[in-house]
Coordinates of C-alpha atoms and ligand atoms in Angstrom, one line a residue:
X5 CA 16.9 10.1 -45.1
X6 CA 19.4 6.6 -44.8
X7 CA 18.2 4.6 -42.0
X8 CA 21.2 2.4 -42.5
X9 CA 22.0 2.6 -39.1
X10 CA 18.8 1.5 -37.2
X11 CA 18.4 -2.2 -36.6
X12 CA 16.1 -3.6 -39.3
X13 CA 13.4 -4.4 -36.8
X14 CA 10.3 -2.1 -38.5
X15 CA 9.1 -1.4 -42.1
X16 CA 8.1 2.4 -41.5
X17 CA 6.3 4.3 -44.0
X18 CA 8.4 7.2 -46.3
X19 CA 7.0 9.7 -44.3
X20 CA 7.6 11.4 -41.2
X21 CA 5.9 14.0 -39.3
X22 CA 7.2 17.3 -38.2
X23 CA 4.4 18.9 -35.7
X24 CA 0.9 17.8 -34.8
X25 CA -2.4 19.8 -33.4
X26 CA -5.2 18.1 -32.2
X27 CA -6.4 15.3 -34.7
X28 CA -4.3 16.8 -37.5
X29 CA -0.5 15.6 -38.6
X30 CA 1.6 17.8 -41.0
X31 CA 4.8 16.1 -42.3
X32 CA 8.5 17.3 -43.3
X33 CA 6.6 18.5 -46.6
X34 CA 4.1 20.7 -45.3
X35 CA 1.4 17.7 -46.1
X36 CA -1.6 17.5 -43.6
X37 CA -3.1 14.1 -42.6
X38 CA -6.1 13.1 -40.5
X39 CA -5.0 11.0 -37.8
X40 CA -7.0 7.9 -37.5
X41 CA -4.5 5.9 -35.0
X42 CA -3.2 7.9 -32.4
X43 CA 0.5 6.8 -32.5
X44 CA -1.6 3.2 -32.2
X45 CA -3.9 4.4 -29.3
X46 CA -1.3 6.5 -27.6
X47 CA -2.6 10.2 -28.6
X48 CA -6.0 10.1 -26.6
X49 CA -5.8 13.8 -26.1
X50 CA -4.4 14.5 -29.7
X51 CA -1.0 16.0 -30.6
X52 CA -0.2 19.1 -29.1
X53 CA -2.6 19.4 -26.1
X54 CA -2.0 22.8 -24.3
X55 CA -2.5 21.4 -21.0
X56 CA 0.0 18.7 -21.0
X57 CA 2.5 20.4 -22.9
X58 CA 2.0 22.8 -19.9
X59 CA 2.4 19.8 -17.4
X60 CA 5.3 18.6 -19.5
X61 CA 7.5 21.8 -19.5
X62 CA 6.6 22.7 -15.4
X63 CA 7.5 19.4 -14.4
X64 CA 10.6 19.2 -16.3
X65 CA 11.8 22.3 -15.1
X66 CA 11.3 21.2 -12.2
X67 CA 12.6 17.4 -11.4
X68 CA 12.5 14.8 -14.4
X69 CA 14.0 12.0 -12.4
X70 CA 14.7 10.4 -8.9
X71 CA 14.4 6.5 -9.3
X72 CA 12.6 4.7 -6.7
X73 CA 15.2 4.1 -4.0
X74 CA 13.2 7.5 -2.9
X75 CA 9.7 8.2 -2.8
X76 CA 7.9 9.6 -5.5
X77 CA 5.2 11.9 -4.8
X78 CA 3.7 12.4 -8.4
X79 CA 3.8 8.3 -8.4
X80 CA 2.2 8.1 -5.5
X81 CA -0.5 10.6 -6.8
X82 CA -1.1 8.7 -10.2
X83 CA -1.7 5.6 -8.5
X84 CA -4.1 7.1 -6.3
X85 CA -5.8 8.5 -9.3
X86 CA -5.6 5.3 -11.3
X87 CA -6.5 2.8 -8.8
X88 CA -9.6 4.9 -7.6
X89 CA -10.7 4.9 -11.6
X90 CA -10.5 0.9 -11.9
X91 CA -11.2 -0.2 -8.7
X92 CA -7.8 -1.7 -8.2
X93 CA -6.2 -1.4 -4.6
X94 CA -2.3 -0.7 -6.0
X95 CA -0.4 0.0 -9.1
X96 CA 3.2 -0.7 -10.4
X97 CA 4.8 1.6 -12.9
X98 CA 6.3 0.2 -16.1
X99 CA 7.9 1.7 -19.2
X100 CA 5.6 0.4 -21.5
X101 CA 3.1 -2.1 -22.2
X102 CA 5.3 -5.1 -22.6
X103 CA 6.8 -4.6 -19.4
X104 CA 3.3 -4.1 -17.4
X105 CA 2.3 -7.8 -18.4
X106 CA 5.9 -8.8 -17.7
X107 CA 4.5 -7.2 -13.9
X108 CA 1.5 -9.4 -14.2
X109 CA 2.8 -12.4 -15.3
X110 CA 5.4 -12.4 -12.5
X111 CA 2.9 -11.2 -10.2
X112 CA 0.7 -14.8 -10.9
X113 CA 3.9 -17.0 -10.8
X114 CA 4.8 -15.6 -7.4
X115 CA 1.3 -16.2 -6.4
X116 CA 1.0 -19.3 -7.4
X117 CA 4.6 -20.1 -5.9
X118 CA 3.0 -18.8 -2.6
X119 CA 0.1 -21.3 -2.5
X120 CA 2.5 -24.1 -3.1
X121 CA 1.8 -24.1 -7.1
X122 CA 5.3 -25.8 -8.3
X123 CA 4.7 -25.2 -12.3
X124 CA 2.5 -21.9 -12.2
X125 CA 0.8 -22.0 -15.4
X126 CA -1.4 -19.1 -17.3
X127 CA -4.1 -19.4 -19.5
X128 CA -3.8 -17.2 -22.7
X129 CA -5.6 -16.7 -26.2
X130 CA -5.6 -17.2 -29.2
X131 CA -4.8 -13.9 -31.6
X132 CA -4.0 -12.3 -28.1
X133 CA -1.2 -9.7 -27.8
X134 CA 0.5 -8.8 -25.2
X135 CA 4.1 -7.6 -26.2
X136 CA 7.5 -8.6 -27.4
X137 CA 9.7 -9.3 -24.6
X138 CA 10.0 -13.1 -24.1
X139 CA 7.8 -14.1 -22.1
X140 CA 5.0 -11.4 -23.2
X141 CA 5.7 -13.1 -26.6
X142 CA 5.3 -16.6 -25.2
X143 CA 2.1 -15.9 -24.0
X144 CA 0.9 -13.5 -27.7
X145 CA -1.1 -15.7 -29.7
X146 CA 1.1 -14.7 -32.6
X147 CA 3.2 -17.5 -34.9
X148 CA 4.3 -14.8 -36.9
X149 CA 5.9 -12.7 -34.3
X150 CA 7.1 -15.8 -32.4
X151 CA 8.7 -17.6 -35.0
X152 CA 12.5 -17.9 -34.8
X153 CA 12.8 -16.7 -31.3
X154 CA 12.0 -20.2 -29.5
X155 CA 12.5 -21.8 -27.1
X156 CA 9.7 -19.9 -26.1
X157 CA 9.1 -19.5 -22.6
X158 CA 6.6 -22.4 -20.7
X159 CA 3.9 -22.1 -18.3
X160 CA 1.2 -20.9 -20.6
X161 CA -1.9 -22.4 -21.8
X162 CA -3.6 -21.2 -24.9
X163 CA -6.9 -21.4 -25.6
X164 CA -9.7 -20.1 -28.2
X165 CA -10.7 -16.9 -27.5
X166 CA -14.4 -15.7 -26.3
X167 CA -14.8 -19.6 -26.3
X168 CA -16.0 -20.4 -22.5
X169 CA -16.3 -23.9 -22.8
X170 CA -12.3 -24.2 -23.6
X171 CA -11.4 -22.7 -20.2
X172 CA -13.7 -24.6 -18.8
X173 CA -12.3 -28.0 -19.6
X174 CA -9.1 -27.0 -17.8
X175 CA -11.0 -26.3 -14.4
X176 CA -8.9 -29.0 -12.9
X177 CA -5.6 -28.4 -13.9
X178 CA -3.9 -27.5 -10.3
X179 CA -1.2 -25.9 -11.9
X180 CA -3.2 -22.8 -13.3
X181 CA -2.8 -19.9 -11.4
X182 CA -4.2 -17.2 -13.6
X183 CA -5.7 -16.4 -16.9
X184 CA -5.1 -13.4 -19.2
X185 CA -6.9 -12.2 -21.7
X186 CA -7.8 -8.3 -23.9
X187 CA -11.1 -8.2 -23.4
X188 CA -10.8 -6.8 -27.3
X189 CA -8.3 -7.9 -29.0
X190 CA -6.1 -4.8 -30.7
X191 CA -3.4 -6.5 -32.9
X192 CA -5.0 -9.3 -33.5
X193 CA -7.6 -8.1 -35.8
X194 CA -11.0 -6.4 -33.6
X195 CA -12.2 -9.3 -31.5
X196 CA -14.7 -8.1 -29.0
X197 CA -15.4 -10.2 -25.9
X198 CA -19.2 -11.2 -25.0
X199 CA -19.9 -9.4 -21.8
X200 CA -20.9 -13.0 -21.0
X201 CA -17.9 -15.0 -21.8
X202 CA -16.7 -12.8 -19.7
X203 CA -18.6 -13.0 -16.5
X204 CA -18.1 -16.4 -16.6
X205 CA -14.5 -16.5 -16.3
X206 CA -15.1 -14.4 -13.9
X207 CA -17.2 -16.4 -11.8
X208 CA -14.3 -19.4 -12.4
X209 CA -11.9 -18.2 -11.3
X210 CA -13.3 -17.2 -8.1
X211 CA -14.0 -20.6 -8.0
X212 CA -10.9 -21.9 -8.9
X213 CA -8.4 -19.3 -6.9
X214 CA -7.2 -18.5 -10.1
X215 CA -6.0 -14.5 -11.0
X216 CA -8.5 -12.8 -13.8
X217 CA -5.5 -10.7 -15.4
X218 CA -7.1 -8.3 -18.7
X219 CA -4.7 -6.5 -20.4
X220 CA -5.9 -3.0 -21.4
X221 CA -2.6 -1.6 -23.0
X222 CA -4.5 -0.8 -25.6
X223 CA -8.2 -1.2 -25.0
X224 CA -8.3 1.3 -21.9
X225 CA -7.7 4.8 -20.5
X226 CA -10.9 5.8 -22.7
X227 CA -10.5 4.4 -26.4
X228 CA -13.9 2.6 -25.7
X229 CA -15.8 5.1 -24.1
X230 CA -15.0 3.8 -20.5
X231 CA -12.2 4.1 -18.6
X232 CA -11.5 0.5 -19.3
X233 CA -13.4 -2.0 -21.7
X234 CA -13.9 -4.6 -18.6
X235 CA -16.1 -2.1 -17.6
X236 CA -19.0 -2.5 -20.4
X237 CA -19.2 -5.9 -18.5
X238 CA -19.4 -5.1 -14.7
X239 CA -16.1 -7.4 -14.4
X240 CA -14.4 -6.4 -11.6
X241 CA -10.8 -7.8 -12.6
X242 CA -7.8 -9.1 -10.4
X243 CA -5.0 -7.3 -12.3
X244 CA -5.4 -5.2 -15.1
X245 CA -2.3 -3.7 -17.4
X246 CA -1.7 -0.6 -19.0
X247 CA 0.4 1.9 -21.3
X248 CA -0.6 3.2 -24.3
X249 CA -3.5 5.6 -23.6
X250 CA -1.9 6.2 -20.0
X251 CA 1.0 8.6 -21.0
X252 CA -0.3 10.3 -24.1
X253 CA 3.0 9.0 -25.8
X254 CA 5.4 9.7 -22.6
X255 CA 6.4 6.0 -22.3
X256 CA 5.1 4.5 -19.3
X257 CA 3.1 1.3 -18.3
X258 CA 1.3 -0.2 -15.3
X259 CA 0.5 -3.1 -13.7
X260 CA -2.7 -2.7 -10.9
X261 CA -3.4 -5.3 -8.6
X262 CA -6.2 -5.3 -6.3
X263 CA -7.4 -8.0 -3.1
X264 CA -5.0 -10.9 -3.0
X265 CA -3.0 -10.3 -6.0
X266 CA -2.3 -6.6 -4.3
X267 CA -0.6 -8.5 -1.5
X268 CA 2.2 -10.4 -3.7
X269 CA 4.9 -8.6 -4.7
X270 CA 7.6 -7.6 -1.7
X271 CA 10.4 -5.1 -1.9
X272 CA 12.9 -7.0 -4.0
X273 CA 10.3 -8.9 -6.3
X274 CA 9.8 -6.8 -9.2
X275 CA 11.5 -3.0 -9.8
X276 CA 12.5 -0.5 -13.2
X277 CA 14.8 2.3 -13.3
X278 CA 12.6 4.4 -14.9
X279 CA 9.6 3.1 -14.1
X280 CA 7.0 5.7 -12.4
X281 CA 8.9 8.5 -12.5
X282 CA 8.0 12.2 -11.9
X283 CA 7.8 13.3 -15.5
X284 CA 5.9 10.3 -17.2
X285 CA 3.7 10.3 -13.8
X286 CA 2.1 13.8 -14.1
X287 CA 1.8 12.6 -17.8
X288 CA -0.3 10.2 -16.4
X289 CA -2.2 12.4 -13.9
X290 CA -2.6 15.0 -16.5
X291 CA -4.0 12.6 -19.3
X292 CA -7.0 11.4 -16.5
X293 CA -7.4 14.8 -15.4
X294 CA -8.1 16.4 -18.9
X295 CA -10.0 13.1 -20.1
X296 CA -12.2 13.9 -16.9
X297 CA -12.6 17.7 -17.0
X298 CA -13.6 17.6 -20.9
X299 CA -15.8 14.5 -20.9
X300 CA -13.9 12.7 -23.2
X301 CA -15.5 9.2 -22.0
X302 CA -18.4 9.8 -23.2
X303 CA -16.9 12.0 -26.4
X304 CA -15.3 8.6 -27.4
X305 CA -18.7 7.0 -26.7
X306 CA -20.1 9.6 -29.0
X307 CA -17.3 9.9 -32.0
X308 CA -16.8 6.1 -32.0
X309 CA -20.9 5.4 -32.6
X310 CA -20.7 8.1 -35.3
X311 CA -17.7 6.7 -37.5
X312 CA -18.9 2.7 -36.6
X313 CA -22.8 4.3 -38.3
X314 CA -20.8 6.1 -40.7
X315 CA -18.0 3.3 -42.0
X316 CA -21.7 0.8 -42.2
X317 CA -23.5 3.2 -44.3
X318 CA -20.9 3.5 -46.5
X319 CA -19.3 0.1 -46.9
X320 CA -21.4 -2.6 -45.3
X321 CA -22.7 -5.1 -48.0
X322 CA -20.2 -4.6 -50.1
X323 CA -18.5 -7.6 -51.6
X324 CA -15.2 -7.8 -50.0
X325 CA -15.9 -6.0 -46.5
X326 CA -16.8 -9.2 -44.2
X327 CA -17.5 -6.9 -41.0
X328 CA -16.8 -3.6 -39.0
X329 CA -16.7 -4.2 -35.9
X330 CA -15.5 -2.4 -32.5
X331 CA -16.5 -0.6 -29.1
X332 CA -16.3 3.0 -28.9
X333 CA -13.0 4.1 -30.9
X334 CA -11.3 1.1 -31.3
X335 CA -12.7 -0.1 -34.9
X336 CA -12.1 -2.5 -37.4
X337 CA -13.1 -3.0 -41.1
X338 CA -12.7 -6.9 -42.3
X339 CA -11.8 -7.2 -45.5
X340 CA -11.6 -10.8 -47.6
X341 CA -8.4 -10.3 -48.6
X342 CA -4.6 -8.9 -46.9
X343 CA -4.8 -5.0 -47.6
X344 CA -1.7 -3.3 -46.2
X345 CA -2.0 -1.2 -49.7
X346 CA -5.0 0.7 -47.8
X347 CA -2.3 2.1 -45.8
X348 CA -0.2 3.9 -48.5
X349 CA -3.6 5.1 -50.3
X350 CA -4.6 6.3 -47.0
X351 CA -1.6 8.7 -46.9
X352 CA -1.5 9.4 -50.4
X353 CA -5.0 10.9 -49.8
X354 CA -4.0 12.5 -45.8
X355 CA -5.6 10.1 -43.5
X356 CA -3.0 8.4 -41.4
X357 CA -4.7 4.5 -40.6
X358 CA -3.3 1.5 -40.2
X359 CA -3.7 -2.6 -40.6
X360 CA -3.4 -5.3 -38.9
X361 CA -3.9 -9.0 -38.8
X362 CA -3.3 -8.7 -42.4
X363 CA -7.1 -7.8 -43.5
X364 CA -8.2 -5.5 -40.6
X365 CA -8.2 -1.9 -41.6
X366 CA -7.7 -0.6 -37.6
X367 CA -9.0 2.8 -36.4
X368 CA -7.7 4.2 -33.4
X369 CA -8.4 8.0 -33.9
X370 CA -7.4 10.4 -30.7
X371 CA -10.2 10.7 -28.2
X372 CA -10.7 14.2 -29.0
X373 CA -12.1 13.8 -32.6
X374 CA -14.5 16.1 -33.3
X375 CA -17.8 15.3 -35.6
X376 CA -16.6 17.0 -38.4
X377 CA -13.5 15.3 -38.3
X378 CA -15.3 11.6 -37.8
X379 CA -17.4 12.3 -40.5
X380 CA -14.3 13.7 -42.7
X381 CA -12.4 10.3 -42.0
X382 CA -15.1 8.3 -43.5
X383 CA -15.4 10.7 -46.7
X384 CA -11.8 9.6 -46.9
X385 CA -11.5 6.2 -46.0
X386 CA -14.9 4.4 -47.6
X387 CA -13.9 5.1 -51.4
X388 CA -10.6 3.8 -50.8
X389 CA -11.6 1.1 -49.8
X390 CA -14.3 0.6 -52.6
X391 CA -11.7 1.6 -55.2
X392 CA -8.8 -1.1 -53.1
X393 CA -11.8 -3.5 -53.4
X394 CA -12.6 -2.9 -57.1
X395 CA -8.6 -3.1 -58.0
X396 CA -6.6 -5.0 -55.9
X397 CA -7.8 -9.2 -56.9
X398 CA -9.6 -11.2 -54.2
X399 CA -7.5 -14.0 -55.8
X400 CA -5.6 -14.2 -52.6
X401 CA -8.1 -13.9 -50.3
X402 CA -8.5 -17.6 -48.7
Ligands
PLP23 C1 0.6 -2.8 -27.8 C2 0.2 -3.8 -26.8 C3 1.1 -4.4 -25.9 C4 2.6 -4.1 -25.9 O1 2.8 -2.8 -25.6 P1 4.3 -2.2 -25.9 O2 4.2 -0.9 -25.2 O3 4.5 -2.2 -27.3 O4 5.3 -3.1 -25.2 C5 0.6 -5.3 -25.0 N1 -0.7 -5.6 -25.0 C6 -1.6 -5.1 -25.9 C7 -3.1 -5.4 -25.8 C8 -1.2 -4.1 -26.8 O5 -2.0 -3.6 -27.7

């Protein structure tokens, strides 16, 4: 296989798959893996589910694409079904997560531009991630993926994450219009929120005016055992963004909006091509609909306490793992030291995982994981990691 003529821009693995069913991965070679990430958090239902392969094939027999200079009943439909489920009042449809903060941080600056804010400013954190597009990379607490692309774009704030008191001193900036925030942070290593920390900002920025933006590209549509990991708090949000989960790997994003910030955006503001379409819409529909009708809320709930309990029996103590950590399944395992090597020994031994942040081994298994299968992953994954521990020199670990 020469990838000589793709753009440098990813490192992949020397393998690739051929067919999935359910949890399960078989490659080009026959070989079957476990899938512990989910396409990284896109596969809630699992590879290969019969009811949105249905939904798939009927709606693309019947109309795949319109663009929005007509209405768009299945659009309409999903953000219906999507609003109702996070309490939001509207929803615009992106391509991908990237592009559904792009929404939100336009959305603000137009707010802010509305109440006679001149330099709209957003508060962002530390370690966040929120995409790679300019401005989503401006306001990604990242060096590493920034680096080399500046000028980066202005008008955000960073701050230290779950670290109230640092929002706090910037009450009387009058240039901040919003802040935005994962309530758990994906790439950037596991960092859960307090629900505290977080009912505080809330109660700020009612104070200050200011738009309480989480992005849940990653954290929602289920991986936590709620529709949305805000939710574990009682936070009611003023935006909230979307995509992975959403499409079950149909590429599509959103952007909700609900009281004031509902009320920005005017036709001619914001639009996509693609975005919202009829295909990637019932993918949407049907991903809510099946993660409703099969109690997978609760199943992730389930699954997730069983592999956190699991991964601790196995590996917590042990020199060199500093802390698993996670809601539902979303999980992370801290090592001392970098470990992308877990990654090829994962494969080597059929358990697809990945890392991230250098030393956090990230599970992101589909929501569908059975117990069997949780309890299989860590029979996998813990000696690994005792044997990656016991090899591979802490030398390097800072
Ligand atoms: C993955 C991710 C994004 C970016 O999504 P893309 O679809 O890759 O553009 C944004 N925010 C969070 C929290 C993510 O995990």
């Amino acid at each position: 296989m020469s990838a000589t003529h793709l753009m440098q821009t990813y490192a992949p693995q020397p393998v690739a798959f051929a067919r999935g069913d359910g949890v399960w991965l078989w490659d080009t070679e026959g070989k079957r893996y476990l899938d512990a990430l989910a396409g990284i958090a896109v596969n809630g239902l699992g590879h290969n589910h019969p009811v949105l392969v249905r939904a798939l094939a009927e709606q693309a027999a019947k109309i795949i694409h319109t663009s929005n200079l007509f209405r768009v009943p299945e659009q309409e439909r999903a953000a219906e079904r999507v609003c109702a489920l996070a309490n939001m009042d509207n929803a615009f449809f992106a391509n991908s997560g990237a592009e559904a903060n792009e929404a939100a941080i336009k959305l603000a600056r137009l707010h802010g531009h509305q109440r006679g804010v001149e330099n709209a400013t957003i508060v962002v954190m530390e370690k966040a991630w929120h995409g790679r597009t300019l401005a989503t990379l401006s306001a990604t607490g990242s060096r590493k993926a920034q680096a080399g692309f500046e000028p980066l774009m202005g008008g955000f704030l960073r701050v230290p994450y779950n670290d109230f008191a640092a929002v706090e001193r910037l009450a009387d900036n009058q240039s901040i219009v919003a802040v935005l925030l994962e309530v758990l942070q994906g790439e950037g290593g596991i960092h859960v929120a307090d629900a505290e920390y977080l009912r505080k900002l809330r109660a700020l920025c009612d104070r200050k005016q200011w738009l309480l933006m989480i992005d849940e590209v990653q954290s929602g549509i289920g991986r936590t055992g709620k529709w949305f990991a805000h939710q574990w708090s009682g936070i009611v949000p003023d935006v909230i963004t979307l995509a992975k989960g959403l499409g079950s790997g149909v590429p599509i994003g959103a952007c909700l909006a609900r009281g004031v910030a509902a009320k920005v955006f005017k036709p001619g503001n914001h639009g996509s091509t693609f975005g919202g379409g009829p295909l990637v819409s019932v993918a949407a529909l049907t991903t809510l609909d099946v993660i409703e009708k099969d109690g997978l809320l609760e199943h992730a709930k389930a699954m997730g306490d069983i592999l956190k309990g699991g991964l601790e029996r196995e590996l917590s103590g042990i020199a060199g793992v500093k802390d698993i950590r996670g809601m539902g399944l979303m999980l992370g395992i801290e090592l001392d030291r970098p470990c992308g090597d877990i990654v090829k020994r994962a494969l080597a031994a059929g358990l697809v995982t990945n890392v991230t942040a250098d030393r956090v081994i990230r599970l992101l298994p589909p929501l569908v994981i059975q117990e069997a299968e949780a309890r299989q992953l860590v029979a996998i994954l813990a000696p690994l990691v005792k044997a990656f521990l016991a090899e591979a020199p802490a030398a390097a670990a800072a």
